[in-house]
Short mmCIF file of C-alpha atoms in Angstrom, two decimals:
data_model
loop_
_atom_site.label_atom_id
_atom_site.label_comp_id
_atom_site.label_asym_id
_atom_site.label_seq_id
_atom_site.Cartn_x
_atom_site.Cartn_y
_atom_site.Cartn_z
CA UNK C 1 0.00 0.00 0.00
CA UNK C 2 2.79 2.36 1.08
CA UNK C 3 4.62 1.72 -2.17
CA UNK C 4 1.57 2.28 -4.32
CA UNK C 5 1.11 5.86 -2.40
CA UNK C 6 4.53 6.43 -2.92
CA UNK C 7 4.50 5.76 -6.96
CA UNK C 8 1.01 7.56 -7.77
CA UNK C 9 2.10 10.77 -5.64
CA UNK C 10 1.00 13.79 -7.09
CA UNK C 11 0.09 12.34 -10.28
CA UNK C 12 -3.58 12.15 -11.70
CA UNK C 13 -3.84 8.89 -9.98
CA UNK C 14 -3.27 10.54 -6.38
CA UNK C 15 -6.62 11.93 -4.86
CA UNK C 16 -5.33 13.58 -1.59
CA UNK C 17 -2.45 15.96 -3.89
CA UNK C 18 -2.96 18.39 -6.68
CA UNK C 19 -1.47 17.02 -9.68
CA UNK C 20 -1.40 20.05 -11.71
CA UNK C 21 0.11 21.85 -8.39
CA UNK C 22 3.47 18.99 -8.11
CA UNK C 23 3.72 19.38 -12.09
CA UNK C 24 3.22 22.98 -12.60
CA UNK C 25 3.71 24.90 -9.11
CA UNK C 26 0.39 26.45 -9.44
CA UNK C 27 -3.68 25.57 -9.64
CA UNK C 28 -6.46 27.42 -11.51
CA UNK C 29 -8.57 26.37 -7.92
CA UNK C 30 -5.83 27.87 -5.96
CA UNK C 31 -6.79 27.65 -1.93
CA UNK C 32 -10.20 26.32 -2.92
CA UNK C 33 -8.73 23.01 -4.44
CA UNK C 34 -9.95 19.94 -3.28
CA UNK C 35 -6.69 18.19 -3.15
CA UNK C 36 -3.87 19.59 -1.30
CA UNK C 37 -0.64 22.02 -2.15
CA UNK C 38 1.75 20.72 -0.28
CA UNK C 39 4.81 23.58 -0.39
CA UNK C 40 8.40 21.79 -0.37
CA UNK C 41 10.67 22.33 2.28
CA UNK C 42 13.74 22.53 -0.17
CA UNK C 43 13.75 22.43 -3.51
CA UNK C 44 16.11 23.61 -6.41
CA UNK C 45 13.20 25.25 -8.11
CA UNK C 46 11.51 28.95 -6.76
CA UNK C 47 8.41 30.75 -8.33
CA UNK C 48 7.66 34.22 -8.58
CA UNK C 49 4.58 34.82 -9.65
CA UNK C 50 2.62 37.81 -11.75
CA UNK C 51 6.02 39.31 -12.60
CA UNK C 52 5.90 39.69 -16.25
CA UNK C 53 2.85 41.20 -18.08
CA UNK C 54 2.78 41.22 -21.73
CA UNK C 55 1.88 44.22 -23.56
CA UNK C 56 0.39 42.15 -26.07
CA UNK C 57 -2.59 41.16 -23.90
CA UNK C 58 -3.74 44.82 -23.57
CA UNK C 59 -5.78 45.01 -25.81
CA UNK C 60 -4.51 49.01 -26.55
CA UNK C 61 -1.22 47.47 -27.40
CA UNK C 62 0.01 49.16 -30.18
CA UNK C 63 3.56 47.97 -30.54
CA UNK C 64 4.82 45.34 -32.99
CA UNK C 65 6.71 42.18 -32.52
CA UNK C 66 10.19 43.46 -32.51
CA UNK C 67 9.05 45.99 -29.96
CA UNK C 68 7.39 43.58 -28.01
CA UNK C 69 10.42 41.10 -27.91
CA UNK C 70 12.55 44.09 -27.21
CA UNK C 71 10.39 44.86 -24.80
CA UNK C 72 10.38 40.89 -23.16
CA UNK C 73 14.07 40.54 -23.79
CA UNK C 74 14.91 43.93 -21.60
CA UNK C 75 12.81 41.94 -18.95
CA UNK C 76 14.71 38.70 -19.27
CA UNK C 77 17.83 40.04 -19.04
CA UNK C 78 16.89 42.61 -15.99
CA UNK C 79 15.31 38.88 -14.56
CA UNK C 80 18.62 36.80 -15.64
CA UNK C 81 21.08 38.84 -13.77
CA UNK C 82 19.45 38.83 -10.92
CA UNK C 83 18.41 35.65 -10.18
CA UNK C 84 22.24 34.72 -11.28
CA UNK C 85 23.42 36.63 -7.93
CA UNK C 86 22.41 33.85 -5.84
CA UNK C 87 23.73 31.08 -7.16
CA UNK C 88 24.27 28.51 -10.65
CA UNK C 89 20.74 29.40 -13.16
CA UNK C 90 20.37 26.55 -14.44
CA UNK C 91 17.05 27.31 -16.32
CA UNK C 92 14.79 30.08 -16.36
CA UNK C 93 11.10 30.26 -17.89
CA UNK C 94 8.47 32.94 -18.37
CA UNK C 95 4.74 31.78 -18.96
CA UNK C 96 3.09 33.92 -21.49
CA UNK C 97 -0.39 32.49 -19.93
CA UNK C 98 -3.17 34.89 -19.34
CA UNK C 99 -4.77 32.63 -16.67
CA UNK C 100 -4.78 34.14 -13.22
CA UNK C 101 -2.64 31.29 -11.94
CA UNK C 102 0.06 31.76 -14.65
CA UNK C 103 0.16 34.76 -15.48
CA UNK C 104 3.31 36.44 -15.73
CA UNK C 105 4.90 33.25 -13.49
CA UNK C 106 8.35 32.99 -13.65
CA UNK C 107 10.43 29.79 -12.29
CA UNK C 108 14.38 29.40 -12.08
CA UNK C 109 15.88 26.26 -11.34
CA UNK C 110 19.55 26.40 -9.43
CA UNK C 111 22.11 23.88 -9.08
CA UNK C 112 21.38 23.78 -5.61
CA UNK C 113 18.71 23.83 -3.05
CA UNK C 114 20.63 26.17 -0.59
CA UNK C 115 20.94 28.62 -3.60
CA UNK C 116 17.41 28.16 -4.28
CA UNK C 117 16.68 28.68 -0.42
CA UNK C 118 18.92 32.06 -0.81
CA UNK C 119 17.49 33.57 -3.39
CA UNK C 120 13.45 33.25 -1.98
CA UNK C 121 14.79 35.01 1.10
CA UNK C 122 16.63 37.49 -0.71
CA UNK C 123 13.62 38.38 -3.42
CA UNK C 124 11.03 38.63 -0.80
CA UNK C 125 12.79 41.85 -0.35
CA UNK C 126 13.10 43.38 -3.29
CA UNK C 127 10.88 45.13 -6.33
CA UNK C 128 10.57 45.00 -9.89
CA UNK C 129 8.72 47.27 -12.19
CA UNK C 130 7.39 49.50 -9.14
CA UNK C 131 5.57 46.47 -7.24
CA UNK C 132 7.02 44.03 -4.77
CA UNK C 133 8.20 40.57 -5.44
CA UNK C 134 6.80 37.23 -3.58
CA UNK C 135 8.89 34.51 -4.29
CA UNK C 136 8.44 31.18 -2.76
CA UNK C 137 10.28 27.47 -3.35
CA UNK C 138 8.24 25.51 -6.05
CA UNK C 139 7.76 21.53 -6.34
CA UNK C 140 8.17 21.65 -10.29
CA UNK C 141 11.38 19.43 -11.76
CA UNK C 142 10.80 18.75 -15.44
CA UNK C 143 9.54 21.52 -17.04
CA UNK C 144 9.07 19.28 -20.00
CA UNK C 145 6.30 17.87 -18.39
CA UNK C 146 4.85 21.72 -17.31
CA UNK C 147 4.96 23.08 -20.92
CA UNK C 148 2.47 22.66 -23.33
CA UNK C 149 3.58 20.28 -25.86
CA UNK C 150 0.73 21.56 -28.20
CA UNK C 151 1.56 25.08 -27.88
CA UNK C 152 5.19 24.29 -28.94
CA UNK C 153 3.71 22.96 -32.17
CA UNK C 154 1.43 25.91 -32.44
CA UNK C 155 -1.68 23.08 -32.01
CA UNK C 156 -3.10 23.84 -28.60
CA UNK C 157 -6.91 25.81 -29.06
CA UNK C 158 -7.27 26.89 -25.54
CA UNK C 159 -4.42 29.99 -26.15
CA UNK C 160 -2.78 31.86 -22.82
CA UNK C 161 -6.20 30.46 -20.77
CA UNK C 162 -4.41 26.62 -21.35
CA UNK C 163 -3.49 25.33 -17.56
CA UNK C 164 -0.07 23.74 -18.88
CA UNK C 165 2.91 26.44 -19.21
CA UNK C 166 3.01 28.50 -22.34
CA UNK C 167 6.93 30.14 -22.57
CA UNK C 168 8.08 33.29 -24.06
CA UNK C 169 11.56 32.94 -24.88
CA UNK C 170 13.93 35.54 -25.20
CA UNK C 171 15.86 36.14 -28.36
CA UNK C 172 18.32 33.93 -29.31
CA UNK C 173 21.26 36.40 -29.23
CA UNK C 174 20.20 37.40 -25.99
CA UNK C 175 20.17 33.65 -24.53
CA UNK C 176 23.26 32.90 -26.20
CA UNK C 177 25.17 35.65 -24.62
CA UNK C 178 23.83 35.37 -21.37
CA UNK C 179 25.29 31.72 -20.74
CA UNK C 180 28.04 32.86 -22.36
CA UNK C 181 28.44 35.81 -19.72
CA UNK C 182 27.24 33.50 -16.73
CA UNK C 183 29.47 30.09 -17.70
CA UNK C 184 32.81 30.18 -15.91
CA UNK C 185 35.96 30.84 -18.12
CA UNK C 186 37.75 27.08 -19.38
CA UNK C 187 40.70 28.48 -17.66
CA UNK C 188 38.92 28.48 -14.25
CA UNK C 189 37.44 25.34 -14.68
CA UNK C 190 40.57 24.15 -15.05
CA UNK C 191 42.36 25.71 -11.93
CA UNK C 192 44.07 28.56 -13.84
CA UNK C 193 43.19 31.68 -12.21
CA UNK C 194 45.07 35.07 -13.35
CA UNK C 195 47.41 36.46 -10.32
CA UNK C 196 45.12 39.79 -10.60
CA UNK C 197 41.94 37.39 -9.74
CA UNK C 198 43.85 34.82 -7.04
CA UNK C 199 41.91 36.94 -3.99
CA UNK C 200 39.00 36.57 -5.46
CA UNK C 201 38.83 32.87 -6.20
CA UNK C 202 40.68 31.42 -4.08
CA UNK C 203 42.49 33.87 -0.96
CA UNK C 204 44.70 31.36 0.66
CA UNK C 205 46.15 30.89 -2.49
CA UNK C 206 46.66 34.75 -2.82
CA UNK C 207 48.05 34.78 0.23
CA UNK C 208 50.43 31.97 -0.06
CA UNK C 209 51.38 34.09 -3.23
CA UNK C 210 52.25 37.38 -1.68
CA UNK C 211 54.76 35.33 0.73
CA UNK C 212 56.25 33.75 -1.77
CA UNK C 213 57.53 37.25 -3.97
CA UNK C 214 58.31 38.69 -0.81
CA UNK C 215 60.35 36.06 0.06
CA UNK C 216 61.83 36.48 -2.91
CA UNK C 217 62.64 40.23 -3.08
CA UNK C 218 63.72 40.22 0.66
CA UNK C 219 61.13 42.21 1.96
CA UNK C 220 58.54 40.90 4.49
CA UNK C 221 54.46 40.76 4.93
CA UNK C 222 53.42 42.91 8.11
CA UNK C 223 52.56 39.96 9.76
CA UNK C 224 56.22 39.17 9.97
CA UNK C 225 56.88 42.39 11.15
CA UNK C 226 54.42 42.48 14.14
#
């Protein structure tokens, strides 16, 4: 029994958990769901939710696609950098839905759950765009299995109002450089740190460094001299 519990959790299968809450990280029923949302303790995922609106959905928008994907690109990037303070992005989505529970949502997914845990205590004091930020630690994994698969081959009928994740993806330029700009240099993968950068990366090292050319030269570290 436990093991059958244990394989249908928070699938369709499971009638005490929200499915679409464990696959997603948010319900059209919200606190009036029937089945329960369970928030993780840890996870590597966080949510922020309602950050992004599209101009697009106004329907006064005038503006035409480049301006509206300069417009979302400006956004991702401002979003990018930010969450990239706290720790390894490893992904980062923006639903286009228009649904109340998905609107504007955006998820990042760190390497770690302590950088994860960092950056929801860190956000919940900040603002974006004039209006504060709520962010909160999210169950979602695979965010294969939270995207509409029909919306990525421009098939799905129910639009922004579909409950599975509809993504606005920056430019490709823009995506390119930003991993670019994030991904450590080969020569610090490798160990090789420039003398200039030693404190920064690794300060016993720079230490270690500094005694050794003033060994050399004669002179001594004021350590040595107290």
């Amino acid at each position: 029994m436990a093991s059958r519990l244990a394989t249908i959790f928070g699938t369709e299968q499971d009638r005490v958990n929200c499915s679409f809450y464990y696959k997603i990280g948010a319900c059209r029923h919200g606190d009036r769901c029937s089945r329960k949302h369970i928030r993780p303790p840890f996870s590597q995922t966080i949510l922020l939710p309602n950050v992004y609106h599209n101009p697009a959905h106004d329907p006064s928008n005038k503006l035409s696609e480049k301006e509206l994907q300069d417009n979302f690109d400006a956004v991702y990037e401002d979003l990018y950098c930010e969450l990239a303070k706290y720790g390894h992005l490893l992904e980062l989505h923006v639903c286009d839905n228009v649904g109340d529970h998905l609107i504007g949502n955006v998820y990042a997914r760190y390497e770690w759950e302590t950088e994860a845990q960092k950056a929801v205590e860190q956000l919940n004091e900040r603002w974006y765009a004039g209006r504060p930020l709520y962010a909160e630690l999210s169950p979602v994994t695979d965010f294969r299995e939270a995207c509409c698969r029909q919306n990525e081959n421009g098939e799905c009928n129910r639009g922004g109002f579909c409950n599975f994740m509809h993504l606005r993806n920056p430019s490709a330029p823009l995506a390119s450089a930003l991993r670019a700009e994030m991904a450590p240099s080969p020569d610090l993968k490798a160990g090789i740190v420039p003398k200039d950068d030693v404190a920064r990366v690794h300060p016993i090292e720079a230490i270690r460094t500094v005694d050794i050319e003033n060994e050399k030269s004669g002179t001594m570290t004021d350590m040595e001299v107290a």
